mmCIF file of C-alpha atoms in Angstrom:
data_model
loop_
_atom_site.group_PDB
_atom_site.id
_atom_site.type_symbol
_atom_site.label_atom_id
_atom_site.label_comp_id
_atom_site.label_asym_id
_atom_site.label_seq_id
_atom_site.Cartn_x
_atom_site.Cartn_y
_atom_site.Cartn_z
ATOM 1 C CA SER A 1 22.653 -20.544 11.231
ATOM 2 C CA GLN A 2 20.597 -18.834 8.576
ATOM 3 C CA LYS A 3 22.424 -16.513 6.271
ATOM 4 C CA ILE A 4 21.490 -14.154 3.466
ATOM 5 C CA GLU A 5 24.088 -12.711 1.144
ATOM 6 C CA GLN A 6 23.659 -9.729 -1.098
ATOM 7 C CA ASN A 7 26.467 -8.111 -3.016
ATOM 8 C CA SER A 8 27.644 -5.449 -0.587
ATOM 9 C CA GLU A 9 29.475 -3.557 -3.299
ATOM 10 C CA ALA A 10 27.606 -0.835 -5.109
ATOM 11 C CA LEU A 11 26.296 -1.573 -8.582
ATOM 12 C CA ASN A 12 26.665 1.198 -11.166
ATOM 13 C CA ILE A 13 24.844 0.911 -14.472
ATOM 14 C CA GLN A 14 23.971 3.187 -17.349
ATOM 15 C CA GLU A 15 20.461 4.540 -17.737
ATOM 16 C CA GLY A 16 18.325 2.326 -19.933
ATOM 17 C CA LYS A 17 20.197 -0.872 -19.086
ATOM 18 C CA THR A 18 18.872 -3.751 -16.996
ATOM 19 C CA ALA A 19 20.094 -3.942 -13.415
ATOM 20 C CA THR A 20 20.343 -7.403 -11.871
ATOM 21 C CA LEU A 21 20.750 -7.836 -8.124
ATOM 22 C CA THR A 22 21.394 -11.142 -6.385
ATOM 23 C CA CYS A 23 20.212 -12.581 -3.094
ATOM 24 C CA ASN A 24 21.658 -15.900 -1.935
ATOM 25 C CA TYR A 25 20.591 -17.751 1.184
ATOM 26 C CA THR A 26 21.724 -20.863 3.012
ATOM 27 C CA ASN A 27 20.607 -23.484 5.470
ATOM 28 C CA TYR A 28 16.862 -23.461 5.086
ATOM 29 C CA SER A 29 13.926 -23.158 2.691
ATOM 30 C CA PRO A 30 11.810 -20.040 3.189
ATOM 31 C CA ALA A 31 8.132 -20.070 2.304
ATOM 32 C CA TYR A 32 8.566 -16.775 0.454
ATOM 33 C CA LEU A 33 11.037 -14.016 -0.266
ATOM 34 C CA GLN A 34 10.536 -10.270 -0.512
ATOM 35 C CA TRP A 35 12.377 -7.336 -2.029
ATOM 36 C CA TYR A 36 12.387 -3.831 -0.569
ATOM 37 C CA ARG A 37 13.776 -0.491 -1.676
ATOM 38 C CA GLN A 38 15.411 1.876 0.811
ATOM 39 C CA ASP A 39 16.366 5.481 0.139
ATOM 40 C CA PRO A 40 18.851 7.321 2.402
ATOM 41 C CA GLY A 41 17.261 8.366 5.688
ATOM 42 C CA ARG A 42 14.012 6.553 4.936
ATOM 43 C CA GLY A 43 12.406 3.273 5.911
ATOM 44 C CA PRO A 44 12.324 0.356 3.451
ATOM 45 C CA VAL A 45 9.436 0.204 1.003
ATOM 46 C CA PHE A 46 7.946 -3.114 -0.130
ATOM 47 C CA LEU A 47 8.356 -3.940 -3.823
ATOM 48 C CA LEU A 48 7.637 -7.605 -4.558
ATOM 49 C CA LEU A 49 6.936 -10.924 -2.839
ATOM 50 C CA ILE A 50 7.548 -14.311 -4.448
ATOM 51 C CA ARG A 51 6.518 -17.653 -2.967
ATOM 52 C CA GLU A 52 8.465 -20.917 -3.018
ATOM 53 C CA ASN A 53 6.154 -22.425 -5.632
ATOM 54 C CA GLU A 54 6.556 -19.449 -8.001
ATOM 55 C CA LYS A 55 9.479 -19.199 -10.389
ATOM 56 C CA GLU A 56 9.011 -15.597 -11.461
ATOM 57 C CA LYS A 57 6.974 -12.528 -10.654
ATOM 58 C CA ARG A 58 6.722 -9.196 -12.472
ATOM 59 C CA LYS A 59 5.518 -5.716 -11.623
ATOM 60 C CA GLU A 60 5.940 -3.004 -14.242
ATOM 61 C CA ARG A 61 9.724 -2.771 -14.878
ATOM 62 C CA LEU A 62 10.573 -5.104 -12.004
ATOM 63 C CA LYS A 63 11.068 -8.860 -12.201
ATOM 64 C CA VAL A 64 11.968 -11.309 -9.459
ATOM 65 C CA THR A 65 12.984 -14.938 -9.833
ATOM 66 C CA PHE A 66 13.212 -17.532 -7.090
ATOM 67 C CA ASP A 67 15.286 -20.682 -7.514
ATOM 68 C CA THR A 68 14.820 -22.876 -4.443
ATOM 69 C CA THR A 69 17.355 -25.417 -5.736
ATOM 70 C CA LEU A 70 20.120 -22.839 -6.070
ATOM 71 C CA LYS A 71 18.783 -20.973 -2.994
ATOM 72 C CA GLN A 72 18.901 -17.757 -4.948
ATOM 73 C CA SER A 73 16.681 -14.874 -5.983
ATOM 74 C CA LEU A 74 17.448 -12.439 -8.781
ATOM 75 C CA PHE A 75 15.914 -8.966 -8.901
ATOM 76 C CA HIS A 76 15.835 -7.209 -12.253
ATOM 77 C CA ILE A 77 15.028 -3.598 -13.097
ATOM 78 C CA THR A 78 14.604 -3.126 -16.839
ATOM 79 C CA ALA A 79 15.033 0.204 -18.624
ATOM 80 C CA SER A 80 16.644 1.585 -15.472
ATOM 81 C CA GLN A 81 16.345 5.277 -14.621
ATOM 82 C CA PRO A 82 18.355 7.539 -12.293
ATOM 83 C CA ALA A 83 15.287 7.554 -10.005
ATOM 84 C CA ASP A 84 15.855 3.816 -9.446
ATOM 85 C CA SER A 85 19.074 4.631 -7.566
ATOM 86 C CA ALA A 86 18.636 3.286 -4.024
ATOM 87 C CA THR A 87 19.568 0.371 -1.793
ATOM 88 C CA TYR A 88 17.642 -2.829 -2.436
ATOM 89 C CA LEU A 89 17.089 -5.329 0.352
ATOM 90 C CA CYS A 90 15.950 -8.923 0.193
ATOM 91 C CA ALA A 91 14.129 -10.491 3.119
ATOM 92 C CA LEU A 92 13.191 -14.063 3.934
ATOM 93 C CA ALA A 93 10.647 -15.404 6.343
ATOM 94 C CA GLY A 94 12.693 -17.079 9.044
ATOM 95 C CA PRO A 95 12.902 -20.846 9.545
ATOM 96 C CA SER A 96 11.545 -20.658 13.085
ATOM 97 C CA GLY A 97 8.460 -18.738 12.087
ATOM 98 C CA THR A 98 7.298 -16.780 9.106
ATOM 99 C CA TYR A 99 7.108 -13.647 11.259
ATOM 100 C CA LYS A 100 10.809 -13.724 12.068
ATOM 101 C CA TYR A 101 12.234 -12.063 8.998
ATOM 102 C CA ILE A 102 15.881 -12.152 8.084
ATOM 103 C CA PHE A 103 17.120 -9.263 5.944
ATOM 104 C CA GLY A 104 20.151 -9.062 3.718
ATOM 105 C CA THR A 105 22.519 -6.114 4.072
ATOM 106 C CA GLY A 106 21.327 -4.680 0.769
ATOM 107 C CA THR A 107 22.906 -3.717 -2.528
ATOM 108 C CA ARG A 108 23.305 -0.063 -3.425
ATOM 109 C CA LEU A 109 22.321 0.643 -7.024
ATOM 110 C CA LYS A 110 23.347 3.777 -8.861
ATOM 111 C CA VAL A 111 21.906 4.460 -12.297
ATOM 112 C CA LEU A 112 24.064 6.872 -14.264
ATOM 113 C CA ALA A 113 22.413 9.348 -16.648
ATOM 114 C CA ASN B 1 -4.074 7.611 6.340
ATOM 115 C CA ALA B 2 -0.693 8.200 8.023
ATOM 116 C CA GLY B 3 0.617 4.599 7.798
ATOM 117 C CA VAL B 4 3.312 3.829 10.402
ATOM 118 C CA THR B 5 4.364 6.770 12.576
ATOM 119 C CA GLN B 6 7.499 6.705 14.690
ATOM 120 C CA THR B 7 8.568 9.249 17.273
ATOM 121 C CA PRO B 8 11.003 10.754 17.969
ATOM 122 C CA LYS B 9 13.054 11.013 14.762
ATOM 123 C CA PHE B 10 16.281 11.689 16.636
ATOM 124 C CA GLN B 11 17.325 11.043 20.218
ATOM 125 C CA VAL B 12 20.546 11.323 22.196
ATOM 126 C CA LEU B 13 20.820 9.474 25.499
ATOM 127 C CA LYS B 14 23.452 9.053 28.136
ATOM 128 C CA THR B 15 24.512 5.566 29.168
ATOM 129 C CA GLY B 16 22.091 4.197 31.735
ATOM 130 C CA GLN B 17 19.147 6.374 30.785
ATOM 131 C CA SER B 18 15.841 4.800 29.804
ATOM 132 C CA MET B 19 13.447 5.856 27.087
ATOM 133 C CA THR B 20 10.544 4.676 24.961
ATOM 134 C CA LEU B 21 10.410 4.752 21.182
ATOM 135 C CA GLN B 22 6.850 5.170 20.011
ATOM 136 C CA CYS B 23 5.245 3.410 17.057
ATOM 137 C CA ALA B 24 1.657 3.755 15.888
ATOM 138 C CA GLN B 25 -0.160 2.488 12.808
ATOM 139 C CA ASP B 26 -3.610 3.320 11.488
ATOM 140 C CA MET B 27 -4.047 0.415 9.062
ATOM 141 C CA ASN B 28 -5.557 -2.033 11.573
ATOM 142 C CA HIS B 29 -2.596 -4.386 11.116
ATOM 143 C CA GLU B 30 -2.286 -7.243 13.574
ATOM 144 C CA TYR B 31 1.443 -7.740 13.015
ATOM 145 C CA MET B 32 3.921 -5.149 14.284
ATOM 146 C CA SER B 33 7.667 -5.377 14.752
ATOM 147 C CA TRP B 34 10.811 -3.483 15.699
ATOM 148 C CA TYR B 35 14.116 -3.649 13.824
ATOM 149 C CA ARG B 36 17.471 -2.028 14.284
ATOM 150 C CA GLN B 37 19.703 -1.203 11.338
ATOM 151 C CA ASP B 38 23.453 -0.951 11.729
ATOM 152 C CA PRO B 39 26.060 -0.416 8.990
ATOM 153 C CA GLY B 40 27.063 -3.707 7.398
ATOM 154 C CA MET B 41 24.577 -5.674 9.515
ATOM 155 C CA GLY B 42 21.283 -5.203 7.753
ATOM 156 C CA LEU B 43 17.967 -5.009 9.539
ATOM 157 C CA ARG B 44 17.757 -7.206 12.639
ATOM 158 C CA LEU B 45 14.500 -8.114 14.349
ATOM 159 C CA ILE B 46 14.250 -7.062 18.012
ATOM 160 C CA HIS B 47 10.683 -7.952 19.010
ATOM 161 C CA TYR B 48 7.428 -8.525 17.226
ATOM 162 C CA SER B 49 3.724 -8.885 17.978
ATOM 163 C CA VAL B 50 0.942 -10.728 16.188
ATOM 164 C CA GLY B 51 -1.868 -8.991 18.050
ATOM 165 C CA ALA B 52 -2.823 -7.097 21.182
ATOM 166 C CA GLY B 53 -1.431 -8.848 24.253
ATOM 167 C CA ILE B 54 0.921 -11.100 22.234
ATOM 168 C CA THR B 55 4.639 -10.402 21.843
ATOM 169 C CA ASP B 56 7.688 -12.496 21.063
ATOM 170 C CA GLN B 57 11.428 -12.074 20.798
ATOM 171 C CA GLY B 58 13.375 -11.648 17.616
ATOM 172 C CA GLU B 59 17.057 -12.035 16.904
ATOM 173 C CA VAL B 60 18.407 -9.302 19.225
ATOM 174 C CA PRO B 61 15.947 -8.762 22.125
ATOM 175 C CA ASN B 62 18.372 -8.160 25.006
ATOM 176 C CA GLY B 63 18.093 -4.695 26.558
ATOM 177 C CA TYR B 64 14.677 -4.001 25.026
ATOM 178 C CA ASN B 65 11.109 -4.465 26.252
ATOM 179 C CA VAL B 66 7.844 -4.270 24.370
ATOM 180 C CA SER B 67 4.143 -4.486 25.119
ATOM 181 C CA ARG B 68 1.055 -4.410 22.913
ATOM 182 C CA SER B 69 -2.023 -3.144 24.718
ATOM 183 C CA THR B 70 -3.812 -1.932 21.577
ATOM 184 C CA THR B 71 -3.780 -2.898 17.900
ATOM 185 C CA GLU B 72 -2.480 0.554 16.965
ATOM 186 C CA ASP B 73 0.519 1.003 19.274
ATOM 187 C CA PHE B 74 3.731 -0.953 19.821
ATOM 188 C CA PRO B 75 6.250 0.965 21.934
ATOM 189 C CA LEU B 76 9.861 -0.154 22.366
ATOM 190 C CA ARG B 77 11.480 0.501 25.737
ATOM 191 C CA LEU B 78 15.183 0.750 26.380
ATOM 192 C CA LEU B 79 15.625 -0.061 30.051
ATOM 193 C CA SER B 80 19.213 1.136 30.574
ATOM 194 C CA ALA B 81 20.750 2.500 27.406
ATOM 195 C CA ALA B 82 24.200 1.316 26.349
ATOM 196 C CA PRO B 83 26.485 2.632 23.586
ATOM 197 C CA SER B 84 25.919 -0.692 21.746
ATOM 198 C CA GLN B 85 22.306 0.377 21.283
ATOM 199 C CA THR B 86 23.324 3.306 19.089
ATOM 200 C CA SER B 87 21.494 2.523 15.873
ATOM 201 C CA VAL B 88 18.609 3.426 13.591
ATOM 202 C CA TYR B 89 15.365 1.831 14.751
ATOM 203 C CA PHE B 90 12.482 0.991 12.443
ATOM 204 C CA CYS B 91 8.970 -0.054 13.307
ATOM 205 C CA ALA B 92 7.022 -2.092 10.754
ATOM 206 C CA SER B 93 3.506 -3.449 10.491
ATOM 207 C CA SER B 94 1.630 -5.729 8.141
ATOM 208 C CA TYR B 95 -1.752 -7.369 7.659
ATOM 209 C CA GLU B 96 -0.671 -11.011 7.924
ATOM 210 C CA GLY B 97 3.085 -10.799 8.367
ATOM 211 C CA GLU B 98 3.816 -10.242 4.692
ATOM 212 C CA LYS B 99 4.490 -6.958 2.899
ATOM 213 C CA LEU B 100 5.910 -4.952 5.746
ATOM 214 C CA PHE B 101 5.099 -1.245 6.003
ATOM 215 C CA PHE B 102 7.944 0.623 7.685
ATOM 216 C CA GLY B 103 8.029 3.879 9.593
ATOM 217 C CA SER B 104 10.594 6.566 8.823
ATOM 218 C CA GLY B 105 12.926 5.509 11.619
ATOM 219 C CA THR B 106 14.431 6.827 14.854
ATOM 220 C CA GLN B 107 18.124 7.630 14.932
ATOM 221 C CA LEU B 108 19.378 6.927 18.462
ATOM 222 C CA SER B 109 22.784 7.825 19.844
ATOM 223 C CA VAL B 110 23.890 6.611 23.272
ATOM 224 C CA LEU B 111 26.873 8.434 24.678
#
């Protein structure tokens, strides 16, 4: 069956450093992958989408890479700030239809001032 | 422009009761979906719709019904609530299935 793995342990980093979060998947090749941010008690908010034919995508301080050979996406936040503290989710379009998303469990990031 | 609106925000039910979670969007999105989020499980797709009159099952559809009579609304019905349905429920919509816009969630407890 399809599986997405994100580091379930919290990631603590110092303000100003680059945070790197990992999303690994198995058993199929998604057409695209997305990253979302979720704050406590709120719904996820879309951040970035990267397609299978794209290696890297950037948006302001955010960067996403997509390695279809390794079946892995890396999500980077450069010059991190305490306001970046949240849970970050990766999501893949499912193998049985691009509308059937599969979400990872998320990685909680805490940026220390 | 309100985005995706979910009601209620909190609900407590007794086992066997039925209820409807409401979801409305004002962005003219064709795609709408329902997820449940449980600790350690991530978001799991319950049902989704790609347009009025069209619905399909997701990963965990049992115990839930949906219908889509208008583009704007996509209610989720619990037919006979069970404690296993205690969860946080999110509705999401998008233009073409990408870039999901989520509501603020409904926290449901079934006693």
